[in-house]
Short mmCIF file of C-alpha atoms in Angstrom, two decimals:
data_model
loop_
_atom_site.label_atom_id
_atom_site.label_comp_id
_atom_site.label_asym_id
_atom_site.label_seq_id
_atom_site.Cartn_x
_atom_site.Cartn_y
_atom_site.Cartn_z
CA MET A 1 0.05 -0.44 -0.07
CA ALA A 2 1.65 3.09 -0.71
CA ARG A 3 1.42 5.79 1.53
CA LYS A 4 -0.88 8.68 1.26
CA PHE A 5 -0.21 10.83 4.57
CA PHE A 6 3.16 9.79 6.57
CA GLY A 7 6.50 10.48 4.94
CA THR A 8 9.75 9.57 6.56
CA ASP A 9 9.04 11.36 9.76
CA GLY A 10 5.95 11.66 10.48
CA ILE A 11 3.16 13.87 8.48
CA ARG A 12 3.97 17.10 7.32
CA GLY A 13 3.16 20.11 5.04
CA GLU A 14 1.88 23.75 4.24
CA THR A 15 -0.93 24.81 7.20
CA ASN A 16 -4.72 24.71 5.80
CA SER A 17 -3.70 22.85 2.53
CA GLY A 18 -3.31 19.32 1.72
CA ASN A 19 -2.75 16.54 4.53
CA MET A 20 -2.18 19.38 6.71
CA THR A 21 -6.05 20.68 8.23
CA ALA A 22 -8.23 20.22 10.78
CA ALA A 23 -10.31 18.28 9.48
CA THR A 24 -7.49 15.44 8.51
CA ALA A 25 -5.40 16.41 12.16
CA MET A 26 -8.89 15.53 13.38
CA ARG A 27 -8.81 12.35 11.67
CA VAL A 28 -5.48 11.06 12.03
CA ALA A 29 -6.23 11.08 16.10
CA GLN A 30 -9.71 9.40 15.83
CA ALA A 31 -7.77 6.44 13.64
CA ALA A 32 -4.75 6.56 16.00
CA GLY A 33 -6.78 6.45 19.30
CA ALA A 34 -9.15 3.47 17.56
CA HIS A 35 -5.64 2.04 17.06
CA PHE A 36 -3.73 2.09 20.68
CA ARG A 37 -7.31 1.49 22.38
CA ARG A 38 -6.46 -1.89 23.79
CA GLY A 39 -7.46 -3.24 26.94
CA ASP A 40 -9.86 -2.23 29.88
CA HIS A 41 -8.00 0.32 31.24
CA ARG A 42 -8.06 4.51 31.23
CA HIS A 43 -6.39 5.31 27.85
CA ARG A 44 -4.24 8.52 27.26
CA VAL A 45 -2.44 10.44 24.87
CA VAL A 46 0.32 13.07 25.32
CA ILE A 47 0.04 16.05 23.11
CA GLY A 48 3.10 18.17 22.61
CA LYS A 49 3.81 21.41 20.24
CA ASP A 50 6.20 23.69 18.99
CA THR A 51 6.12 27.72 19.41
CA ARG A 52 4.11 27.63 15.56
CA LEU A 53 1.12 29.34 15.31
CA SER A 54 -0.85 26.78 13.77
CA GLY A 55 0.47 24.90 16.67
CA TYR A 56 -2.99 25.89 18.43
CA MET A 57 -5.38 25.37 15.57
CA MET A 58 -3.60 21.08 15.34
CA GLU A 59 -3.90 20.43 18.91
CA SER A 60 -7.45 21.96 19.21
CA ALA A 61 -8.22 19.15 15.96
CA LEU A 62 -5.90 16.55 17.83
CA VAL A 63 -7.73 17.00 20.96
CA ALA A 64 -11.40 16.43 19.21
CA GLY A 65 -10.39 13.82 17.67
CA PHE A 66 -8.67 11.45 20.28
CA THR A 67 -11.35 12.17 23.41
CA SER A 68 -14.19 11.63 20.24
CA VAL A 69 -12.59 7.68 20.38
CA GLY A 70 -12.34 7.42 24.06
CA MET A 71 -8.90 8.92 24.70
CA ASP A 72 -8.44 11.31 28.15
CA VAL A 73 -5.72 13.92 26.68
CA ILE A 74 -2.67 15.21 28.52
CA GLN A 75 -1.42 18.81 26.46
CA THR A 76 2.22 20.22 27.67
CA GLY A 77 2.27 23.37 25.75
CA PRO A 78 5.89 24.21 23.59
CA LEU A 79 8.33 21.25 23.61
CA PRO A 80 10.46 19.65 21.92
CA THR A 81 9.56 16.37 20.84
CA PRO A 82 12.03 14.69 22.84
CA ALA A 83 10.61 16.03 25.69
CA ILE A 84 6.95 14.26 24.66
CA ALA A 85 8.25 10.82 23.49
CA MET A 86 10.03 10.90 27.33
CA LEU A 87 6.44 11.86 28.26
CA THR A 88 4.93 9.18 27.06
CA ARG A 89 6.67 6.71 28.66
CA GLU A 90 6.62 8.80 32.21
CA MET A 91 2.67 8.56 31.68
CA ARG A 92 2.30 5.02 31.07
CA ALA A 93 0.34 6.92 27.94
CA ASP A 94 -0.79 4.83 24.61
CA LEU A 95 0.56 7.00 22.55
CA GLY A 96 2.71 10.85 22.47
CA VAL A 97 2.20 13.36 19.41
CA MET A 98 4.35 16.30 19.11
CA ILE A 99 3.17 18.91 16.39
CA SER A 100 5.87 20.24 14.58
CA ALA A 101 7.73 20.47 11.34
CA SER A 102 10.70 20.62 12.70
CA HIS A 103 12.88 22.73 10.66
CA ASN A 104 10.93 24.65 8.35
CA PRO A 105 9.24 27.62 8.07
CA TYR A 106 6.52 28.46 10.35
CA ARG A 107 3.53 28.07 7.36
CA ASP A 108 4.15 24.10 7.66
CA ASN A 109 2.80 21.60 10.33
CA GLY A 110 3.48 18.50 11.05
CA ILE A 111 2.28 15.41 13.30
CA LYS A 112 5.18 12.88 14.85
CA LEU A 113 3.33 9.96 16.94
CA PHE A 114 5.15 7.62 19.41
CA GLY A 115 4.41 5.17 20.84
CA PRO A 116 3.53 3.39 24.62
CA ASP A 117 7.40 2.98 24.08
CA GLY A 118 8.23 6.48 23.26
CA PHE A 119 9.99 4.86 19.64
CA LYS A 120 7.83 6.49 16.81
CA LEU A 121 5.81 4.17 14.98
CA SER A 122 6.67 1.10 12.71
CA ASP A 123 6.08 1.66 8.73
CA GLU A 124 3.57 -1.36 9.28
CA VAL A 125 1.05 1.26 12.01
CA GLU A 126 1.60 3.47 9.73
CA LEU A 127 -0.10 2.03 7.26
CA GLU A 128 -2.62 0.75 9.54
CA ILE A 129 -3.79 4.44 10.70
CA GLU A 130 -3.45 5.16 7.21
CA ARG A 131 -6.07 3.19 6.82
CA GLY A 132 -7.87 3.79 10.02
CA ILE A 133 -8.29 7.86 8.21
CA GLU A 134 -9.82 7.14 5.56
CA SER A 135 -12.28 4.99 6.73
CA GLU A 136 -15.66 5.71 9.46
CA PRO A 137 -14.67 6.92 12.48
CA GLN A 138 -15.20 4.45 16.08
CA LEU A 139 -16.78 6.79 17.61
CA ALA A 140 -16.87 6.51 22.03
CA ALA A 141 -20.31 6.13 23.44
CA ALA A 142 -21.17 9.56 25.07
CA SER A 143 -20.82 8.17 29.02
CA GLU A 144 -17.43 7.04 26.98
CA ILE A 145 -16.08 10.38 25.80
CA GLY A 146 -12.10 11.45 26.81
CA ARG A 147 -11.29 14.26 29.00
CA ALA A 148 -8.61 16.70 28.35
CA ARG A 149 -6.34 18.38 31.02
CA ARG A 150 -3.16 20.69 30.26
CA ILE A 151 -0.01 19.75 32.90
CA GLU A 152 2.19 22.47 34.79
CA ASP A 153 5.08 20.44 35.44
CA ALA A 154 6.01 19.10 32.27
CA ARG A 155 9.05 21.31 31.29
CA GLY A 156 10.55 20.71 35.26
CA ARG A 157 9.43 17.11 35.03
CA TYR A 158 11.69 17.03 31.30
CA ILE A 159 14.77 19.77 32.62
CA HIS A 160 15.58 17.35 35.30
CA ALA A 161 15.68 14.26 32.70
CA LEU A 162 18.39 16.44 30.71
CA LYS A 163 20.62 16.86 34.13
CA GLN A 164 20.15 13.14 34.90
CA SER A 165 22.21 12.14 30.85
CA ILE A 166 25.28 13.37 32.97
CA SER A 167 27.66 13.24 35.63
CA THR A 168 26.15 14.79 38.97
CA GLU A 169 28.88 15.61 39.37
CA THR A 170 30.20 17.19 36.58
CA ARG A 171 28.90 21.94 36.79
CA PHE A 172 29.51 23.71 33.78
CA ASP A 173 30.74 27.52 35.80
CA GLY A 174 33.00 29.20 33.71
CA LEU A 175 31.39 28.35 30.41
CA LYS A 176 30.16 30.62 28.66
CA VAL A 177 27.87 29.98 26.24
CA VAL A 178 25.44 30.80 23.32
CA VAL A 179 21.72 28.93 22.72
CA ASP A 180 19.89 29.54 20.36
CA CYS A 181 16.54 27.66 20.54
CA ALA A 182 15.44 28.87 16.83
CA ASN A 183 12.00 31.12 18.65
CA GLY A 184 11.11 27.15 17.98
CA ALA A 185 9.90 24.21 21.35
CA ALA A 186 13.09 24.72 23.31
CA TYR A 187 13.29 28.19 23.92
CA GLN A 188 12.30 27.94 27.67
CA VAL A 189 13.68 24.71 28.93
CA ALA A 190 17.00 24.42 27.14
CA PRO A 191 18.50 28.01 28.79
CA SER A 192 17.21 26.82 31.56
CA ALA A 193 19.23 23.81 31.54
CA ILE A 194 22.66 24.86 30.81
CA TRP A 195 21.26 28.29 33.06
CA GLU A 196 20.91 25.32 36.43
CA LEU A 197 24.18 23.24 35.25
CA GLY A 198 26.23 26.23 36.33
CA ALA A 199 27.03 27.98 32.84
CA GLU A 200 26.53 31.69 31.95
CA VAL A 201 24.11 31.32 28.96
CA ILE A 202 23.47 34.03 26.59
CA THR A 203 19.95 33.76 23.97
CA LEU A 204 19.44 33.59 20.77
CA GLY A 205 15.97 32.26 19.37
CA VAL A 206 13.79 33.17 22.62
CA THR A 207 11.43 35.16 21.99
CA PRO A 208 8.66 33.21 19.55
CA ASN A 209 5.80 34.89 18.08
CA GLY A 210 4.11 32.31 16.21
CA THR A 211 5.66 33.10 12.69
CA ASN A 212 9.69 33.26 13.76
CA ILE A 213 10.47 29.20 14.80
CA ASN A 214 13.60 29.24 12.75
CA ASP A 215 13.21 32.55 10.75
CA GLY A 216 17.00 33.84 10.70
CA VAL A 217 18.15 31.64 13.99
CA GLY A 218 18.13 28.29 15.10
CA SER A 219 20.83 25.91 13.96
CA THR A 220 19.72 25.74 9.76
CA SER A 221 20.76 29.91 10.37
CA LEU A 222 23.65 30.12 11.70
CA ASP A 223 24.87 33.44 10.90
CA ALA A 224 23.03 35.05 13.19
CA ILE A 225 24.76 32.76 16.61
CA LYS A 226 27.87 32.73 15.11
CA ALA A 227 28.34 36.43 14.74
CA LYS A 228 27.31 36.19 18.47
CA VAL A 229 29.51 33.45 20.07
CA VAL A 230 32.56 36.06 18.40
CA GLU A 231 30.99 39.26 19.63
CA GLU A 232 30.36 37.96 23.03
CA GLY A 233 34.05 35.93 23.36
CA ALA A 234 31.83 32.83 24.42
CA ASP A 235 33.66 29.35 24.75
CA VAL A 236 30.86 27.25 22.57
CA GLY A 237 27.11 27.90 20.76
CA ILE A 238 24.34 25.34 20.82
CA ALA A 239 21.80 25.89 18.16
CA LEU A 240 19.15 23.56 17.90
CA ASP A 241 16.31 23.60 15.53
CA GLY A 242 12.87 24.18 15.97
CA ASP A 243 11.44 21.50 17.88
CA ALA A 244 15.12 20.27 19.56
CA ASP A 245 16.27 17.51 18.05
CA ARG A 246 18.93 18.45 15.92
CA LEU A 247 22.13 20.15 17.18
CA ILE A 248 24.82 22.49 15.58
CA VAL A 249 27.76 23.71 17.53
CA ILE A 250 29.81 26.57 17.07
CA ASP A 251 32.68 26.82 18.54
CA GLU A 252 34.91 30.07 19.93
CA LYS A 253 36.21 30.83 16.51
CA GLY A 254 32.59 31.37 15.33
CA ASN A 255 32.63 27.82 13.79
CA ALA A 256 30.29 25.33 12.52
CA VAL A 257 30.69 21.65 13.87
CA ASP A 258 28.56 19.47 12.34
CA GLY A 259 27.19 16.18 13.90
CA ASP A 260 30.10 13.79 12.24
CA GLN A 261 32.22 15.61 14.49
CA ILE A 262 30.17 15.53 17.63
CA MET A 263 29.09 11.89 17.01
CA GLY A 264 32.82 11.06 17.18
CA LEU A 265 33.70 13.03 20.25
CA ILE A 266 30.73 11.43 22.18
CA ALA A 267 31.64 7.98 20.83
CA ILE A 268 34.41 8.38 21.89
CA ARG A 269 34.22 9.81 25.40
CA MET A 270 31.89 6.71 25.73
CA ALA A 271 33.83 3.75 24.52
CA GLU A 272 36.89 5.03 26.73
CA LYS A 273 34.37 4.47 29.79
CA GLY A 274 34.09 1.51 28.70
CA VAL A 275 29.96 2.23 28.14
CA LEU A 276 29.60 2.03 24.41
CA ARG A 277 27.42 -0.46 23.18
CA GLY A 278 27.58 -1.98 19.64
CA GLY A 279 31.04 -1.14 18.96
CA GLY A 280 31.24 2.13 17.29
CA VAL A 281 28.23 4.22 15.70
CA VAL A 282 25.39 3.89 13.38
CA ALA A 283 25.16 7.56 10.82
CA THR A 284 23.34 7.23 7.46
CA VAL A 285 25.16 7.34 4.24
CA MET A 286 25.47 11.15 3.98
CA SER A 287 28.83 10.90 6.96
CA ASN A 288 32.03 12.09 5.92
CA LEU A 289 33.84 9.19 5.38
CA GLY A 290 36.94 10.88 7.62
CA LEU A 291 34.76 10.20 10.36
CA GLU A 292 34.77 6.06 8.98
CA ARG A 293 37.89 5.75 9.03
CA TYR A 294 38.66 7.47 12.31
CA LEU A 295 36.24 5.35 14.21
CA ALA A 296 38.24 2.65 12.68
CA ASP A 297 42.01 3.50 13.96
CA LYS A 298 40.10 3.66 17.44
CA GLY A 299 38.87 0.02 17.04
CA LEU A 300 35.29 0.76 16.31
CA THR A 301 32.86 0.99 13.08
CA LEU A 302 30.70 3.19 11.75
CA GLU A 303 27.42 1.67 9.91
CA ARG A 304 25.71 3.15 7.61
CA THR A 305 21.95 3.34 7.05
CA LYS A 306 19.49 5.35 4.10
CA VAL A 307 18.62 9.36 5.10
CA GLY A 308 16.17 9.62 8.05
CA ASP A 309 16.83 9.10 11.73
CA ARG A 310 14.72 6.60 11.64
CA TYR A 311 16.53 4.88 9.88
CA VAL A 312 18.99 4.58 12.23
CA LEU A 313 16.78 4.00 15.19
CA GLU A 314 16.19 1.08 13.23
CA ARG A 315 19.52 -0.13 12.64
CA MET A 316 20.96 0.48 16.60
CA LYS A 317 18.25 -1.48 18.37
CA ALA A 318 18.67 -3.99 16.46
CA GLY A 319 22.11 -4.38 16.40
CA GLY A 320 22.43 -3.16 20.38
CA PHE A 321 24.30 0.61 19.76
CA ASN A 322 23.75 3.18 21.63
CA ILE A 323 24.89 6.07 19.79
CA GLY A 324 23.80 6.96 16.42
CA GLY A 325 23.11 9.98 14.12
CA GLU A 326 23.01 12.16 10.82
CA GLN A 327 25.41 14.44 9.70
CA SER A 328 22.87 17.12 9.62
CA GLY A 329 22.61 17.39 13.62
CA HIS A 330 20.27 14.29 14.66
CA MET A 331 21.41 12.68 17.90
CA ILE A 332 20.02 9.82 19.67
CA LEU A 333 22.21 8.91 22.27
CA LEU A 334 19.60 5.75 22.94
CA ASP A 335 20.40 5.69 27.05
CA HIS A 336 18.50 8.95 27.61
CA ALA A 337 16.26 9.59 24.83
CA THR A 338 14.29 7.51 23.07
CA THR A 339 14.64 9.92 19.84
CA GLY A 340 17.16 12.61 18.38
CA ASP A 341 17.83 15.41 21.72
CA GLY A 342 19.96 17.73 20.70
CA THR A 343 19.55 19.32 23.93
CA VAL A 344 21.10 15.68 25.81
CA ALA A 345 23.96 16.02 22.67
CA ALA A 346 24.80 19.71 23.49
CA LEU A 347 25.20 18.73 27.81
CA ARG A 348 27.87 16.18 26.20
CA VAL A 349 29.91 18.45 24.46
CA LEU A 350 29.68 20.81 26.98
CA SER A 351 30.61 17.68 29.51
CA SER A 352 33.55 17.28 27.33
CA LEU A 353 34.44 21.09 26.98
CA VAL A 354 34.70 20.87 30.96
CA HIS A 355 36.88 17.45 31.23
CA PHE A 356 39.33 18.40 29.28
CA ARG A 357 39.26 21.87 29.78
CA LYS A 358 40.67 23.25 25.88
CA PRO A 359 38.89 25.21 23.31
CA ALA A 360 36.07 24.19 21.77
CA SER A 361 37.72 24.07 18.39
CA GLU A 362 40.50 21.83 19.49
CA VAL A 363 37.98 19.28 21.78
CA LEU A 364 35.90 19.32 18.31
CA HIS A 365 37.77 18.86 15.75
CA VAL A 366 37.72 15.14 16.66
CA PHE A 367 39.25 13.98 12.78
CA ASP A 368 40.31 15.77 9.85
CA PRO A 369 36.78 15.41 7.25
CA VAL A 370 37.98 14.32 3.79
CA PRO A 371 36.70 16.65 1.01
CA GLN A 372 32.74 16.12 0.08
CA LEU A 373 30.09 17.87 -2.16
CA LEU A 374 26.85 17.59 -2.62
CA LYS A 375 24.77 18.37 -5.92
CA ASN A 376 21.24 19.04 -6.67
CA VAL A 377 19.67 17.98 -10.07
CA ARG A 378 16.47 18.92 -10.89
CA PHE A 379 14.87 16.88 -13.81
CA ALA A 380 11.27 16.94 -16.13
CA GLY A 381 10.07 13.74 -15.28
CA GLY A 382 10.56 10.30 -15.69
CA THR A 383 13.89 8.10 -14.23
CA PRO A 384 16.91 9.73 -15.22
CA LEU A 385 19.27 7.09 -12.46
CA GLU A 386 17.41 4.37 -15.32
CA ASP A 387 19.54 5.31 -18.86
CA VAL A 388 22.17 3.41 -20.03
CA ASP A 389 23.75 6.51 -20.58
CA VAL A 390 23.72 7.58 -16.61
CA LYS A 391 24.63 4.71 -15.41
CA SER A 392 27.94 3.75 -17.24
CA VAL A 393 29.21 7.72 -15.92
CA ILE A 394 28.45 6.93 -12.85
CA ALA A 395 29.90 3.13 -13.41
CA ASP A 396 33.02 4.92 -13.60
CA ALA A 397 33.12 7.36 -11.08
CA GLU A 398 32.72 4.29 -8.85
CA ALA A 399 35.83 3.07 -11.03
CA GLU A 400 37.75 6.11 -9.99
CA LEU A 401 36.81 6.32 -6.94
CA ALA A 402 37.59 3.01 -5.22
CA GLY A 403 40.08 3.11 -2.69
CA LYS A 404 39.67 6.08 -2.62
CA GLY A 405 36.21 8.00 -1.62
CA ARG A 406 32.41 6.94 -2.10
CA LEU A 407 29.55 8.13 -4.38
CA VAL A 408 26.25 8.14 -3.30
CA ILE A 409 23.72 9.08 -5.39
CA ARG A 410 19.37 8.99 -3.75
CA PRO A 411 16.11 10.81 -5.85
CA SER A 412 14.98 12.96 -2.50
CA GLY A 413 11.29 11.32 -1.79
CA THR A 414 9.90 14.87 -1.80
CA GLU A 415 10.14 16.78 -5.17
CA PRO A 416 11.58 15.86 -8.40
CA VAL A 417 15.33 15.66 -8.15
CA ILE A 418 18.13 13.77 -7.88
CA ARG A 419 21.05 14.52 -4.93
CA VAL A 420 24.24 13.62 -6.51
CA MET A 421 27.65 13.43 -3.72
CA ALA A 422 30.78 12.55 -3.98
CA GLU A 423 33.53 12.79 -1.16
CA GLY A 424 37.32 11.17 -1.23
CA ASP A 425 41.15 12.38 -0.30
CA ASP A 426 41.78 14.77 -3.72
CA GLY A 427 38.69 17.38 -3.91
CA ALA A 428 39.16 18.77 -7.54
CA GLN A 429 38.70 14.86 -8.17
CA VAL A 430 35.80 14.68 -6.65
CA GLU A 431 34.51 17.61 -8.00
CA ALA A 432 34.65 16.89 -11.11
CA VAL A 433 33.03 13.14 -10.65
CA VAL A 434 29.73 15.29 -9.10
CA ASP A 435 29.87 17.67 -11.98
CA ARG A 436 30.13 14.82 -14.36
CA ILE A 437 26.69 12.68 -12.86
CA CYS A 438 24.81 16.02 -13.04
CA ASP A 439 25.22 16.87 -16.46
CA ALA A 440 24.67 13.41 -17.66
CA VAL A 441 21.82 13.40 -15.60
CA LYS A 442 20.36 17.02 -16.84
CA ALA A 443 20.97 15.35 -20.38
CA VAL A 444 18.01 13.32 -19.88
CA GLY A 445 16.08 14.32 -17.59
#
């Protein structure tokens, strides 16, 4: 069955258009609620959101849908995605919902669902819910309609969990940290947690107004935090995205540090402490070859998956790994969270700065990345990757890079674009290879 609603990370789109309407949200809630109503206990769902204007509308629609099928609703207000996953487990809920479009602009919104274990739903469960969305809802009897309540201590619970993710002896006294929350879901909790651990905190992106989420701030717009770190003479900058499941770090010189370097740092420290499981790290095909070589030198593996944190998580669970992530900044530390958590990863980075007592530019330069180039090629239609000439150019490129680099070519899942990425020790060779493949795709597309 082809997916109509769910993508690689829940349901997402422009609000009041397509699948992202109040009417659809209510049907999603009714279908998901019906699916998770099992047993004779009183069923409940935890609903959180980021700071988008449309969050009010989507939240109200979801509450109506869940209560109409007999589920009680617990509303937390704005909280990061990983906080909702945590609270779903902690409150023994049957289901968790996060209303967010992550790093997208405010016009978009999304619905992410978590099972009672706090993990995102499997493909099979999402397909079951899709079938329910297009079926008549199983409405509860009048006496069984659910209730809704808002809890006031959700932020405090999550802040406590964040601090529990590092050693109780660790303090951040003496560190000056710029924290950019993208005017998103972590605008209260991330600065508070870091301040409570002793750091001097300078904030950016903590004045959400419904339409400024990810607007010139956050992990996908780094100019503001780079400038702020240098201007303030800060030790480090922490940049989160709209729902705070992603982290990019800025060193004291104003340089960005991506997820590969952060994963490398955290993994090695865990290995030294004897708490790394799985024998290495899980990342996607986009992670730099330099990370793979660095881990191999330490006797650790880098296992690669398709792009998407859900695929990273699936491999982590199957292989017994406790650290994984993406170059883009999703960090999954399974000992402390069931999904990517930018703030948990940030606390690990700050702990490393305290431990090594060296500048961030030294601590976070774990390996030398090899030259890597990604280009996107738009095509008009058809399947250019099936063309004989394109296949021939790709085969030649793979042979040329053999033993010296890597080639990753994949179609976008959301637009008519082919993504061409190559990396290797020779930057000029990498650029030439990418350009040849792009030209071949353009010729047939």
